[in-house]
Each structure stands twice: as C-alpha cells, then as structure tokens.
Short mmCIF file of C-alpha atoms in Angstrom, two decimals:
data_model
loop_
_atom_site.label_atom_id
_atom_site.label_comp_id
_atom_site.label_asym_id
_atom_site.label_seq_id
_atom_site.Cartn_x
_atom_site.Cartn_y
_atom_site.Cartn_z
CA UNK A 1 0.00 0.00 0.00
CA UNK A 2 1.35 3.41 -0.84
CA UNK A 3 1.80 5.44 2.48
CA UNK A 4 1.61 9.25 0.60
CA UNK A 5 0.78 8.96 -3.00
CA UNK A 6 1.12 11.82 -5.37
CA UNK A 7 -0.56 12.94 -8.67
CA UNK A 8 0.30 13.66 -11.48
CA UNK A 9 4.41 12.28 -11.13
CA UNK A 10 5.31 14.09 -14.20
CA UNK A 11 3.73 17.77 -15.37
CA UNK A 12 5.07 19.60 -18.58
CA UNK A 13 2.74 22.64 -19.18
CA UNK A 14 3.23 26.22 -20.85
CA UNK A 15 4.06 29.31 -19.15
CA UNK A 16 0.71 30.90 -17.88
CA UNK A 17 -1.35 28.04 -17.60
CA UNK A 18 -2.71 26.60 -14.39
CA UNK A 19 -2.19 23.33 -12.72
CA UNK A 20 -2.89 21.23 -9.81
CA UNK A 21 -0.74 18.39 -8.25
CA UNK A 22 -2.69 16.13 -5.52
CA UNK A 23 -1.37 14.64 -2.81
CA UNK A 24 -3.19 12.08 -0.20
CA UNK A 25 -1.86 9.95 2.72
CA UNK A 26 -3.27 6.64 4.22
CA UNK A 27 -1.56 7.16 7.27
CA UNK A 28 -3.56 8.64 9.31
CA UNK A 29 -1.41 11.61 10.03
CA UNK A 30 -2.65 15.17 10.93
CA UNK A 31 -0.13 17.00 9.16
CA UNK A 32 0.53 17.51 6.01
CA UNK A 33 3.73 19.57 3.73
CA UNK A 34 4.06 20.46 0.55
CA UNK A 35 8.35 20.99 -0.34
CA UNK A 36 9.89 22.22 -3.23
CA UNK A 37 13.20 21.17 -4.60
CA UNK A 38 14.60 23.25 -6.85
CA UNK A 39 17.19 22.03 -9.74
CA UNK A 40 20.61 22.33 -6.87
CA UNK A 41 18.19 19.83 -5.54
CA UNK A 42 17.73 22.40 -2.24
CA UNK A 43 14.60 20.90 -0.50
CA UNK A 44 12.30 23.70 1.09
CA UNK A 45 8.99 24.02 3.35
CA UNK A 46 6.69 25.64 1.44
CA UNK A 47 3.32 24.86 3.07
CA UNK A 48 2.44 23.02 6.09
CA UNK A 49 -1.21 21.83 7.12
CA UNK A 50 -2.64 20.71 10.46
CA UNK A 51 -6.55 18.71 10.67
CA UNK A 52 -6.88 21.10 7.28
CA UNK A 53 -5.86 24.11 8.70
CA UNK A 54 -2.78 26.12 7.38
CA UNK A 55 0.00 26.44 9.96
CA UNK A 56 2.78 27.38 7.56
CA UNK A 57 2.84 29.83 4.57
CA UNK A 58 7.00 30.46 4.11
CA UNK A 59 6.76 33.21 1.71
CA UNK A 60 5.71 31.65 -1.30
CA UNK A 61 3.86 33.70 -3.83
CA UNK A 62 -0.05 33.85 -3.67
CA UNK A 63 0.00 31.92 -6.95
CA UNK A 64 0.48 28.81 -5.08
CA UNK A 65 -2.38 28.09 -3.43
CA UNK A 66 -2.80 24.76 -0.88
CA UNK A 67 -6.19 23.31 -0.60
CA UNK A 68 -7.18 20.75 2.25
CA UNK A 69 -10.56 19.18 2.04
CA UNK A 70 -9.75 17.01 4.67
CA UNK A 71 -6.70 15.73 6.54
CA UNK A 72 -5.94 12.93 4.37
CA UNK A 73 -5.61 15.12 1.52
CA UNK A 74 -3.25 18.15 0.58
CA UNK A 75 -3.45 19.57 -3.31
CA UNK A 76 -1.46 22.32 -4.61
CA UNK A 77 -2.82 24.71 -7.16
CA UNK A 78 -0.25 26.68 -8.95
CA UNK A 79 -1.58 29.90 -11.00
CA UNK A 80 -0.05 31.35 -14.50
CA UNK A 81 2.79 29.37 -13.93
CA UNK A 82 6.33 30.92 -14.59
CA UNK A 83 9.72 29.45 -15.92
CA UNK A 84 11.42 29.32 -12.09
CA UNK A 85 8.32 26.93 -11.14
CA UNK A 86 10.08 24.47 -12.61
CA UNK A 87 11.03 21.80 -9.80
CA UNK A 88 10.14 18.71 -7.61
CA UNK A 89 7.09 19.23 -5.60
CA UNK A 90 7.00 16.94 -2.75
CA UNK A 91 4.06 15.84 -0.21
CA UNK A 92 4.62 14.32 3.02
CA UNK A 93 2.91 13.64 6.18
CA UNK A 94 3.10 13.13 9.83
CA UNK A 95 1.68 12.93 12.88
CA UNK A 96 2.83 15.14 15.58
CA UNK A 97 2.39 13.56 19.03
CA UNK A 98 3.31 9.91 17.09
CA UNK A 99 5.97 8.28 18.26
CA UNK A 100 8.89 9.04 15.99
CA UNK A 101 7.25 12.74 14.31
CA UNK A 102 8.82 11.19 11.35
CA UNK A 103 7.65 12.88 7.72
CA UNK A 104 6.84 10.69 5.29
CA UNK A 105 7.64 11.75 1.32
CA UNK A 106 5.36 11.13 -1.43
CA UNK A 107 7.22 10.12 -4.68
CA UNK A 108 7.58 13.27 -5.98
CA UNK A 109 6.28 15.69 -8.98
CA UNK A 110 8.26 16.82 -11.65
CA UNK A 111 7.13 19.95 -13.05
CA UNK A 112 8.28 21.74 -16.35
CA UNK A 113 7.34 24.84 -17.48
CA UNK A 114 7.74 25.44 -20.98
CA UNK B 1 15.91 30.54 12.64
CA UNK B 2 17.42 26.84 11.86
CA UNK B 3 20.15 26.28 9.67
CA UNK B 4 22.05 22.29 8.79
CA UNK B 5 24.95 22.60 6.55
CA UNK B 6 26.69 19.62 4.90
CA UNK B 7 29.93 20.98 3.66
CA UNK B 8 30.47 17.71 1.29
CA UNK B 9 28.57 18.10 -1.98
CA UNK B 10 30.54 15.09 -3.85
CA UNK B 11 31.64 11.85 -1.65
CA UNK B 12 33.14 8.20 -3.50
CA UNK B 13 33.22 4.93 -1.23
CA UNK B 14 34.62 1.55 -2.57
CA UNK B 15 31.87 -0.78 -2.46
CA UNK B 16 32.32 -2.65 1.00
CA UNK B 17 33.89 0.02 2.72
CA UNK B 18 33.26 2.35 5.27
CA UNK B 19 32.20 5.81 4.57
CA UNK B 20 30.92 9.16 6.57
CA UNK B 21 28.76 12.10 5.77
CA UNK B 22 29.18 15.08 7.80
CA UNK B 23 26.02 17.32 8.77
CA UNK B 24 26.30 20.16 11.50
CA UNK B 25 23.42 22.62 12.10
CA UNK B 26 22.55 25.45 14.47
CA UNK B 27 18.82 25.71 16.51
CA UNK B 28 18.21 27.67 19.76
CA UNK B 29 15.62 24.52 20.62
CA UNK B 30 16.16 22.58 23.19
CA UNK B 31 14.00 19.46 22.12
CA UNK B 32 14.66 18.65 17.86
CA UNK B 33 14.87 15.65 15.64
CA UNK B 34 17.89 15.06 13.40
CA UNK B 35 17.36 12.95 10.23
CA UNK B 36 18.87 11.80 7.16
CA UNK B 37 17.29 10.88 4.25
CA UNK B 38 18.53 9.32 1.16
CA UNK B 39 17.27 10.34 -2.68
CA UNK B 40 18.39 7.43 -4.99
CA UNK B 41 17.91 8.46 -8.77
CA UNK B 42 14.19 7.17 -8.43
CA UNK B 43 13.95 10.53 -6.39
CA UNK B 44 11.80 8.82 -4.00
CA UNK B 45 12.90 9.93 -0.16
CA UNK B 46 13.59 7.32 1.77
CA UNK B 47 14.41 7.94 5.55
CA UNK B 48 17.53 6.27 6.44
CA UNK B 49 17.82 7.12 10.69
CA UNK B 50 16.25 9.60 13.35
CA UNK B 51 18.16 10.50 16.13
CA UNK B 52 16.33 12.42 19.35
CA UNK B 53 18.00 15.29 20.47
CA UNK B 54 17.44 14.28 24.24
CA UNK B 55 18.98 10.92 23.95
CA UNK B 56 22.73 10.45 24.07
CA UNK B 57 22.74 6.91 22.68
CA UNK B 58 23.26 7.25 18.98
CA UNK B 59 21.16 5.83 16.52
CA UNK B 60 21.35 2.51 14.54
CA UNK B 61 19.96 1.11 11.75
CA UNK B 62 21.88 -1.53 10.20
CA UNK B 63 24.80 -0.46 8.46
CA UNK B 64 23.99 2.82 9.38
CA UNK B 65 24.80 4.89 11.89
CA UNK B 66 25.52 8.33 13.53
CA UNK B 67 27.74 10.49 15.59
CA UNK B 68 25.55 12.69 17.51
CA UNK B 69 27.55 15.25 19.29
CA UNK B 70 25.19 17.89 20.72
CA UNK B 71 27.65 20.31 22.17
CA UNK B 72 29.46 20.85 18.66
CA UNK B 73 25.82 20.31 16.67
CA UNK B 74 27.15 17.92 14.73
CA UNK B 75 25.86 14.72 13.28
CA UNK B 76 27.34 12.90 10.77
CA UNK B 77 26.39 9.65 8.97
CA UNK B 78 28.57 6.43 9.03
CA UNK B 79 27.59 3.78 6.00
CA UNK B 80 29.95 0.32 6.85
CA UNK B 81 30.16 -2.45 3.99
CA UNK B 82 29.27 0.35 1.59
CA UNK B 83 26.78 -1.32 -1.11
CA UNK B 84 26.12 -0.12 -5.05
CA UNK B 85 22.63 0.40 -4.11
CA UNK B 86 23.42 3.34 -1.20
CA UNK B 87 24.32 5.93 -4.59
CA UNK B 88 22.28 8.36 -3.86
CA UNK B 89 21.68 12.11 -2.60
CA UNK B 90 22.28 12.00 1.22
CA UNK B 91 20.12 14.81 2.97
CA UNK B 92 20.40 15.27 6.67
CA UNK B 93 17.50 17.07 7.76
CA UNK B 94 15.84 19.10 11.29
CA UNK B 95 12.75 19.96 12.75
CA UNK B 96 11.54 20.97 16.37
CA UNK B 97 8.83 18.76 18.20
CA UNK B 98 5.36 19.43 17.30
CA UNK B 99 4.00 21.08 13.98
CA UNK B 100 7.66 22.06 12.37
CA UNK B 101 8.46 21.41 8.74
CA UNK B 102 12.01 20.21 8.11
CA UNK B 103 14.95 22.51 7.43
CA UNK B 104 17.40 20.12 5.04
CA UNK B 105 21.10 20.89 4.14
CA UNK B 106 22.08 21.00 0.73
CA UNK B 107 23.12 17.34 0.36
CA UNK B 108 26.16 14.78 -0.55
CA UNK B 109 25.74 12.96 -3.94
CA UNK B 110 27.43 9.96 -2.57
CA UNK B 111 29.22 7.00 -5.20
CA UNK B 112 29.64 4.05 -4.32
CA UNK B 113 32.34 2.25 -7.01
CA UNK B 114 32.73 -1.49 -7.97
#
C-alpha cells in the first residue's frame, strides 16, 4: 500500500497556464507539507497543514495556493505558472504527538514549465 | 531561525567500505529531531535514521549509523560495507517537536564504485 501517493508524477505545461498536483496519505497523520526542490536539488517548506488548517505559509507567492478538504488530503494549485516553477514538488505527512514525528515523502512531482 | 549545513557536496566509497557524511546545524531549541534521508535516482525519499536530540545513545539502523555530538551540533552519517545500491543524494534534515516542517542541508551525492 502506498503510504503518501502523489498525482500527477510528471507535469510539462506552458508558461501561464494553471495546474494542480494532488497529494493524499493513508496514514492517518494530521499534518501535512508540501516541499519544493529546486534544480541544486535544495529541499524547502513551502506549506504546512494541520486537521486542514494552514499552519505554515513560508513566503511563497499567492499563486500557489494549498487546498485541504480534509486531513488525508493536501493539493497544490499553482496559478499562471512561470519558468522558475520548474522543480520537484513533494508531499509528506506526519503525525505530531506519534511516536517518531517522522515525515513521510510522497514520490515526488516533476514539473516543467515550458 | 534553523540552519544544517553539509559541507560535502561530492563523496566516493569503494563498495564494502566504510564511509561518513558530515552534517552540523545550528537551533536555539532545546528538544529537535535530526534525520537523514537518502534520494536514490528514483527521487523517492527514503528515511535512512532519526536521532532524538534528548537521547545520548546514537542511533542505529543496520549499516547505518551516527555520531551525535550535541555540544558541537554535529551529526554525521557512518555507512559500513558500503553497497552499489546506497548511490544516492544523502540529505540530513531538522525539525523541532510538534508542527515544524524540516529545514534540510544542501546534500552529498554519494558513489559508491565497484
């Protein structure tokens, strides 16, 4: 069973256009992130979710916008996208009083802006 | 603010022997996690070890293992009987207890040669 699962893995779109990468987890965690790794391969918070509710917005332009319907699920809509939003989107997940507060990654989404 | 450096961007091990990753980092916390993760070319990240900031034992897992030194904020990454499969990007990673996203260092692309 896939533990954070993430859709679509690979994205090539135009400049301007909008697009949404989905992310859910079966884990039964209560937090959620959303990272970005750039092309040095430099990993970064962008967005972190608790029970749906944003907790973490690290100065990432309003064009990315995270939606939670509910605490499984974390999706990422990105707005006329731009040449630098090219990168590796990740998802992960964890739960904070578990026992470890270990994140779990999704596989990853490549994104290419054209 | 949080900051991990890893001051090794390119590593090479001879398959079956012993290599180590460095990782040092700065946090005014008193209570953190220290992690590394590993990013084979799948780009899938895999947790290799956690380490608890309050615990003075250092962690295990396998062939793995770490040097947690908490006075000098260091914690490097030992990898005995070095194997083709550990190529990857080594990330060591840290985060606060509670609702904290990770803060990564830049990485080691580490080889391991026939």
């Amino acid at each position: 069973d896939t533990a954070v699962s993430q859709t679509p893995k690979y994205l090539v779109t135009q400049m301007g256009n909008d697009k949404s990468i989905k992310c859910e987890q079966n884990l039964g965690h209560d937090t959620m992130y959303w990272y970005k790794q750039d092309s040095k391969k430099f990993l970064k918070i962008m967005f972190s979710y608790n029970n749906k509710e944003l907790i973490i917005n690290e100065t990432v332009p309003n064009r990315f916008s995270p939606k939670s319907p509910d605490k499984a699920h974390l999706n990422l809509h990105i707005n006329s996208l731009e040449l630098g939003d090219s990168a590796v989107y990740f998802c992960a997940s964890s739960q904070v009083t578990g026992p470890q507060e270990t994140q779990y990654f999704g596989p990853g989404t490549r994104l290419l802006v054209l | 603010a949080q900051t991990v450096t890893q001051s090794q961007p390119e590593m090479s091990v001879q398959e079956a022997e012993t290599v180590t990753l460095s990782c040092t980092y700065d946090t005014s916390e008193n209570n953190y996690y220290l992690f590394w993760y590993k990013q084979p070319p799948s780009r899938q990240m895999i947790l290799v070890i956690r380490q608890e900031a309050y615990k003075q034992q250092n962690a295990t897992e396998n062939r793995f293992s770490v040097n947690f030194q908490k006075a000098a904020k260091s914690f490097s990454l030992k990898i005995s009987d070095s194997q083709l499969g550990d190529t990857a990007m080594y990330f060591c990673a840290l985060r606060n207890s509670g609702n904290t996203p990770l803060v990564f260092g830049k990485g080691t692309r580490l080889s391991v040669i026939a």
